[in-house]
Amino acid sequence: MFQDRGNIARYLRIGALLLVALFLGSAVTAYAFERQPHMQMALGALNRAAAQLNVAQRDKGGHRAAAYNLVEQAIGQVRAGIAFDNHR
């Protein structure tokens, strides 16, 4: 694969550029996450609630399913709020 020093240097440069791009991408993501810590915490809590409702017994007179649907709607609203704030 590496036949001479020129190829090695080229692959090292490409690797370094990929590492820089990865670092910058994660920094931007971390910045967006940190700007909205309460929304992110709410999203995590809602996802955990949805998971618990999903594994709960089904014999709740339709209330478990209704609660699950409302939690899913809330997840959508929180995500929409995060996206709205990120694009202002």
CSV table of N, CA and C in Angstrom, one decimal:
chain,number,residue,atom,x,y,z
A,1,MET,N,0.8,-1.2,0.0
A,1,MET,CA,0.0,0.0,0.0
A,1,MET,C,0.9,1.3,0.0
A,2,PHE,N,1.8,1.3,0.9
A,2,PHE,CA,2.7,2.5,1.0
A,2,PHE,C,4.0,2.1,0.2
A,3,GLN,N,4.2,2.7,-1.0
A,3,GLN,CA,5.3,2.3,-1.8
A,3,GLN,C,6.5,3.2,-1.6
A,4,ASP,N,6.3,4.5,-1.2
A,4,ASP,CA,7.4,5.4,-1.0
A,4,ASP,C,7.0,6.4,0.0
A,5,ARG,N,7.9,7.2,0.4
A,5,ARG,CA,7.7,8.2,1.4
A,5,ARG,C,6.6,9.2,1.0
A,6,GLY,N,6.5,9.5,-0.2
A,6,GLY,CA,5.5,10.4,-0.7
A,6,GLY,C,4.1,10.0,-0.4
A,7,ASN,N,3.9,8.7,-0.6
A,7,ASN,CA,2.5,8.1,-0.3
A,7,ASN,C,2.3,8.1,1.2
A,8,ILE,N,3.3,7.8,2.0
A,8,ILE,CA,3.2,7.8,3.5
A,8,ILE,C,2.8,9.2,4.0
A,9,ALA,N,3.5,10.2,3.5
A,9,ALA,CA,3.2,11.6,3.9
A,9,ALA,C,1.8,12.0,3.5
A,10,ARG,N,1.4,11.6,2.3
A,10,ARG,CA,0.1,11.9,1.8
A,10,ARG,C,-1.0,11.3,2.7
A,11,TYR,N,-0.8,10.0,3.1
A,11,TYR,CA,-1.8,9.4,3.9
A,11,TYR,C,-1.8,10.0,5.3
A,12,LEU,N,-0.6,10.4,5.8
A,12,LEU,CA,-0.6,11.0,7.1
A,12,LEU,C,-1.3,12.4,7.1
A,13,ARG,N,-1.2,13.1,6.0
A,13,ARG,CA,-1.9,14.4,5.9
A,13,ARG,C,-3.4,14.2,5.8
A,14,ILE,N,-3.8,13.2,5.1
A,14,ILE,CA,-5.2,12.8,5.0
A,14,ILE,C,-5.8,12.4,6.4
A,15,GLY,N,-5.0,11.6,7.0
A,15,GLY,CA,-5.4,11.2,8.4
A,15,GLY,C,-5.5,12.3,9.3
A,16,ALA,N,-4.5,13.3,9.3
A,16,ALA,CA,-4.5,14.4,10.1
A,16,ALA,C,-5.8,15.3,9.8
A,17,LEU,N,-6.1,15.5,8.6
A,17,LEU,CA,-7.2,16.3,8.2
A,17,LEU,C,-8.5,15.6,8.7
A,18,LEU,N,-8.6,14.3,8.6
A,18,LEU,CA,-9.8,13.6,9.1
A,18,LEU,C,-9.9,13.8,10.6
A,19,LEU,N,-8.8,13.7,11.3
A,19,LEU,CA,-8.9,13.9,12.8
A,19,LEU,C,-9.3,15.3,13.1
A,20,VAL,N,-8.8,16.3,12.4
A,20,VAL,CA,-9.2,17.7,12.7
A,20,VAL,C,-10.7,17.8,12.4
A,21,ALA,N,-11.2,17.3,11.3
A,21,ALA,CA,-12.6,17.4,10.9
A,21,ALA,C,-13.5,16.7,12.0
A,22,LEU,N,-13.0,15.5,12.5
A,22,LEU,CA,-13.8,14.8,13.5
A,22,LEU,C,-13.8,15.7,14.8
A,23,PHE,N,-12.7,16.3,15.2
A,23,PHE,CA,-12.6,17.1,16.4
A,23,PHE,C,-13.5,18.3,16.3
A,24,LEU,N,-13.5,19.0,15.1
A,24,LEU,CA,-14.4,20.1,15.0
A,24,LEU,C,-15.8,19.8,15.0
A,25,GLY,N,-16.2,18.7,14.3
A,25,GLY,CA,-17.5,18.2,14.3
A,25,GLY,C,-18.1,17.9,15.7
A,26,SER,N,-17.2,17.2,16.5
A,26,SER,CA,-17.7,16.9,17.9
A,26,SER,C,-17.7,18.1,18.7
A,27,ALA,N,-16.9,19.1,18.5
A,27,ALA,CA,-16.9,20.4,19.3
A,27,ALA,C,-18.2,21.1,19.0
A,28,VAL,N,-18.6,21.2,17.7
A,28,VAL,CA,-19.8,21.9,17.3
A,28,VAL,C,-21.0,21.2,18.0
A,29,THR,N,-21.0,19.9,17.9
A,29,THR,CA,-22.1,19.1,18.6
A,29,THR,C,-22.2,19.3,20.1
A,30,ALA,N,-21.0,19.3,20.7
A,30,ALA,CA,-20.9,19.5,22.1
A,30,ALA,C,-21.4,20.9,22.5
A,31,TYR,N,-21.1,21.9,21.7
A,31,TYR,CA,-21.5,23.3,21.9
A,31,TYR,C,-23.0,23.4,21.8
A,32,ALA,N,-23.6,22.8,20.8
A,32,ALA,CA,-25.0,22.8,20.6
A,32,ALA,C,-25.7,22.1,21.8
A,33,PHE,N,-25.1,21.0,22.3
A,33,PHE,CA,-25.7,20.3,23.4
A,33,PHE,C,-25.6,21.2,24.7
A,34,GLU,N,-24.5,21.8,24.9
A,34,GLU,CA,-24.3,22.6,26.1
A,34,GLU,C,-25.2,23.8,26.1
A,35,ARG,N,-25.6,24.3,25.0
A,35,ARG,CA,-26.4,25.5,24.9
A,35,ARG,C,-27.8,25.3,25.4
A,36,GLN,N,-28.2,24.0,25.4
A,36,GLN,CA,-29.6,23.7,25.8
A,36,GLN,C,-29.6,22.5,26.8
A,37,PRO,N,-29.0,22.6,27.9
A,37,PRO,CA,-28.9,21.5,28.8
A,37,PRO,C,-30.2,21.0,29.3
A,38,HIS,N,-31.1,22.0,29.6
A,38,HIS,CA,-32.4,21.6,30.2
A,38,HIS,C,-33.3,20.9,29.1
A,39,MET,N,-33.2,21.3,27.9
A,39,MET,CA,-34.0,20.7,26.8
A,39,MET,C,-33.4,19.3,26.6
A,40,GLN,N,-32.1,19.1,26.6
A,40,GLN,CA,-31.5,17.8,26.4
A,40,GLN,C,-31.9,16.9,27.6
A,41,MET,N,-31.9,17.4,28.8
A,41,MET,CA,-32.2,16.6,30.0
A,41,MET,C,-33.7,16.2,29.9
A,42,ALA,N,-34.6,17.1,29.4
A,42,ALA,CA,-36.0,16.8,29.3
A,42,ALA,C,-36.2,15.7,28.2
A,43,LEU,N,-35.4,15.8,27.1
A,43,LEU,CA,-35.5,14.8,26.0
A,43,LEU,C,-35.1,13.4,26.6
A,44,GLY,N,-34.0,13.4,27.3
A,44,GLY,CA,-33.6,12.1,27.9
A,44,GLY,C,-34.6,11.5,28.8
A,45,ALA,N,-35.2,12.3,29.7
A,45,ALA,CA,-36.3,11.9,30.6
A,45,ALA,C,-37.5,11.4,29.8
A,46,LEU,N,-37.9,12.1,28.8
A,46,LEU,CA,-39.0,11.6,28.0
A,46,LEU,C,-38.7,10.3,27.2
A,47,ASN,N,-37.5,10.2,26.7
A,47,ASN,CA,-37.1,8.9,26.1
A,47,ASN,C,-37.2,7.7,27.1
A,48,ARG,N,-36.7,8.0,28.3
A,48,ARG,CA,-36.7,6.9,29.3
A,48,ARG,C,-38.2,6.6,29.7
A,49,ALA,N,-39.0,7.6,29.8
A,49,ALA,CA,-40.5,7.4,30.1
A,49,ALA,C,-41.1,6.6,29.0
A,50,ALA,N,-40.8,6.9,27.7
A,50,ALA,CA,-41.4,6.2,26.6
A,50,ALA,C,-40.9,4.7,26.7
A,51,ALA,N,-39.7,4.5,27.0
A,51,ALA,CA,-39.2,3.1,27.1
A,51,ALA,C,-39.9,2.3,28.2
A,52,GLN,N,-40.1,3.0,29.3
A,52,GLN,CA,-40.8,2.3,30.4
A,52,GLN,C,-42.3,2.0,30.1
A,53,LEU,N,-43.0,3.0,29.4
A,53,LEU,CA,-44.3,2.8,29.0
A,53,LEU,C,-44.4,1.7,28.0
A,54,ASN,N,-43.4,1.5,27.1
A,54,ASN,CA,-43.4,0.5,26.1
A,54,ASN,C,-43.3,-0.9,26.7
A,55,VAL,N,-42.7,-1.0,27.8
A,55,VAL,CA,-42.5,-2.4,28.4
A,55,VAL,C,-43.5,-2.6,29.5
A,56,ALA,N,-44.4,-1.6,29.8
A,56,ALA,CA,-45.4,-1.8,30.9
A,56,ALA,C,-46.5,-2.8,30.4
A,57,GLN,N,-47.2,-3.4,31.4
A,57,GLN,CA,-48.3,-4.3,31.0
A,57,GLN,C,-49.3,-3.6,30.2
A,58,ARG,N,-49.9,-4.3,29.3
A,58,ARG,CA,-50.8,-3.7,28.3
A,58,ARG,C,-52.2,-3.5,28.8
A,59,ASP,N,-52.6,-4.0,30.0
A,59,ASP,CA,-54.0,-4.0,30.4
A,59,ASP,C,-54.3,-2.8,31.3
A,60,LYS,N,-54.2,-1.6,30.7
A,60,LYS,CA,-54.4,-0.4,31.5
A,60,LYS,C,-55.6,0.4,30.9
A,61,GLY,N,-56.5,-0.3,30.2
A,61,GLY,CA,-57.7,0.4,29.7
A,61,GLY,C,-57.4,1.4,28.6
A,62,GLY,N,-56.3,1.3,27.9
A,62,GLY,CA,-56.0,2.3,26.9
A,62,GLY,C,-55.2,3.5,27.4
A,63,HIS,N,-55.0,3.6,28.7
A,63,HIS,CA,-54.3,4.7,29.3
A,63,HIS,C,-52.8,4.7,29.1
A,64,ARG,N,-52.3,3.4,29.1
A,64,ARG,CA,-50.8,3.3,28.9
A,64,ARG,C,-50.5,3.7,27.4
A,65,ALA,N,-51.3,3.3,26.5
A,65,ALA,CA,-51.1,3.6,25.1
A,65,ALA,C,-51.3,5.1,24.9
A,66,ALA,N,-52.3,5.7,25.5
A,66,ALA,CA,-52.5,7.2,25.4
A,66,ALA,C,-51.3,7.9,26.0
A,67,ALA,N,-50.8,7.5,27.1
A,67,ALA,CA,-49.7,8.1,27.7
A,67,ALA,C,-48.4,8.0,26.9
A,68,TYR,N,-48.3,6.8,26.3
A,68,TYR,CA,-47.1,6.6,25.4
A,68,TYR,C,-47.2,7.6,24.2
A,69,ASN,N,-48.4,7.7,23.6
A,69,ASN,CA,-48.6,8.6,22.5
A,69,ASN,C,-48.3,10.1,22.8
A,70,LEU,N,-48.7,10.5,24.0
A,70,LEU,CA,-48.5,11.9,24.5
A,70,LEU,C,-47.0,12.1,24.7
A,71,VAL,N,-46.3,11.1,25.3
A,71,VAL,CA,-44.9,11.2,25.5
A,71,VAL,C,-44.1,11.3,24.2
A,72,GLU,N,-44.6,10.6,23.2
A,72,GLU,CA,-44.0,10.7,21.8
A,72,GLU,C,-44.2,12.0,21.2
A,73,GLN,N,-45.4,12.6,21.4
A,73,GLN,CA,-45.7,14.0,21.0
A,73,GLN,C,-44.8,15.0,21.7
A,74,ALA,N,-44.6,14.8,23.0
A,74,ALA,CA,-43.7,15.7,23.7
A,74,ALA,C,-42.3,15.6,23.3
A,75,ILE,N,-41.8,14.4,22.9
A,75,ILE,CA,-40.5,14.2,22.4
A,75,ILE,C,-40.3,15.0,21.1
A,76,GLY,N,-41.3,14.9,20.2
A,76,GLY,CA,-41.3,15.7,19.0
A,76,GLY,C,-41.3,17.2,19.2
A,77,GLN,N,-42.0,17.6,20.2
A,77,GLN,CA,-42.0,19.1,20.5
A,77,GLN,C,-40.7,19.6,21.1
A,78,VAL,N,-40.1,18.8,21.9
A,78,VAL,CA,-38.8,19.1,22.5
A,78,VAL,C,-37.7,19.2,21.4
A,79,ARG,N,-37.8,18.2,20.5
A,79,ARG,CA,-36.8,18.2,19.4
A,79,ARG,C,-37.0,19.4,18.5
A,80,ALA,N,-38.3,19.7,18.2
A,80,ALA,CA,-38.6,20.9,17.4
A,80,ALA,C,-38.1,22.2,18.1
A,81,GLY,N,-38.2,22.3,19.4
A,81,GLY,CA,-37.8,23.4,20.1
A,81,GLY,C,-36.2,23.5,20.1
A,82,ILE,N,-35.6,22.4,20.2
A,82,ILE,CA,-34.1,22.4,20.1
A,82,ILE,C,-33.7,22.9,18.7
A,83,ALA,N,-34.3,22.3,17.7
A,83,ALA,CA,-34.0,22.7,16.3
A,83,ALA,C,-34.2,24.1,16.0
A,84,PHE,N,-35.4,24.6,16.5
A,84,PHE,CA,-35.7,26.0,16.3
A,84,PHE,C,-34.6,26.9,17.0
A,85,ASP,N,-34.2,26.6,18.2
A,85,ASP,CA,-33.2,27.4,18.9
A,85,ASP,C,-31.9,27.3,18.2
A,86,ASN,N,-31.5,26.2,17.6
A,86,ASN,CA,-30.2,26.0,16.9
A,86,ASN,C,-30.2,26.8,15.6
A,87,HIS,N,-31.3,27.1,15.0
A,87,HIS,CA,-31.3,27.8,13.7
A,87,HIS,C,-31.6,29.3,13.8
A,88,ARG,N,-31.7,29.8,15.0
A,88,ARG,CA,-31.9,31.2,15.2
A,88,ARG,C,-30.6,32.0,15.0
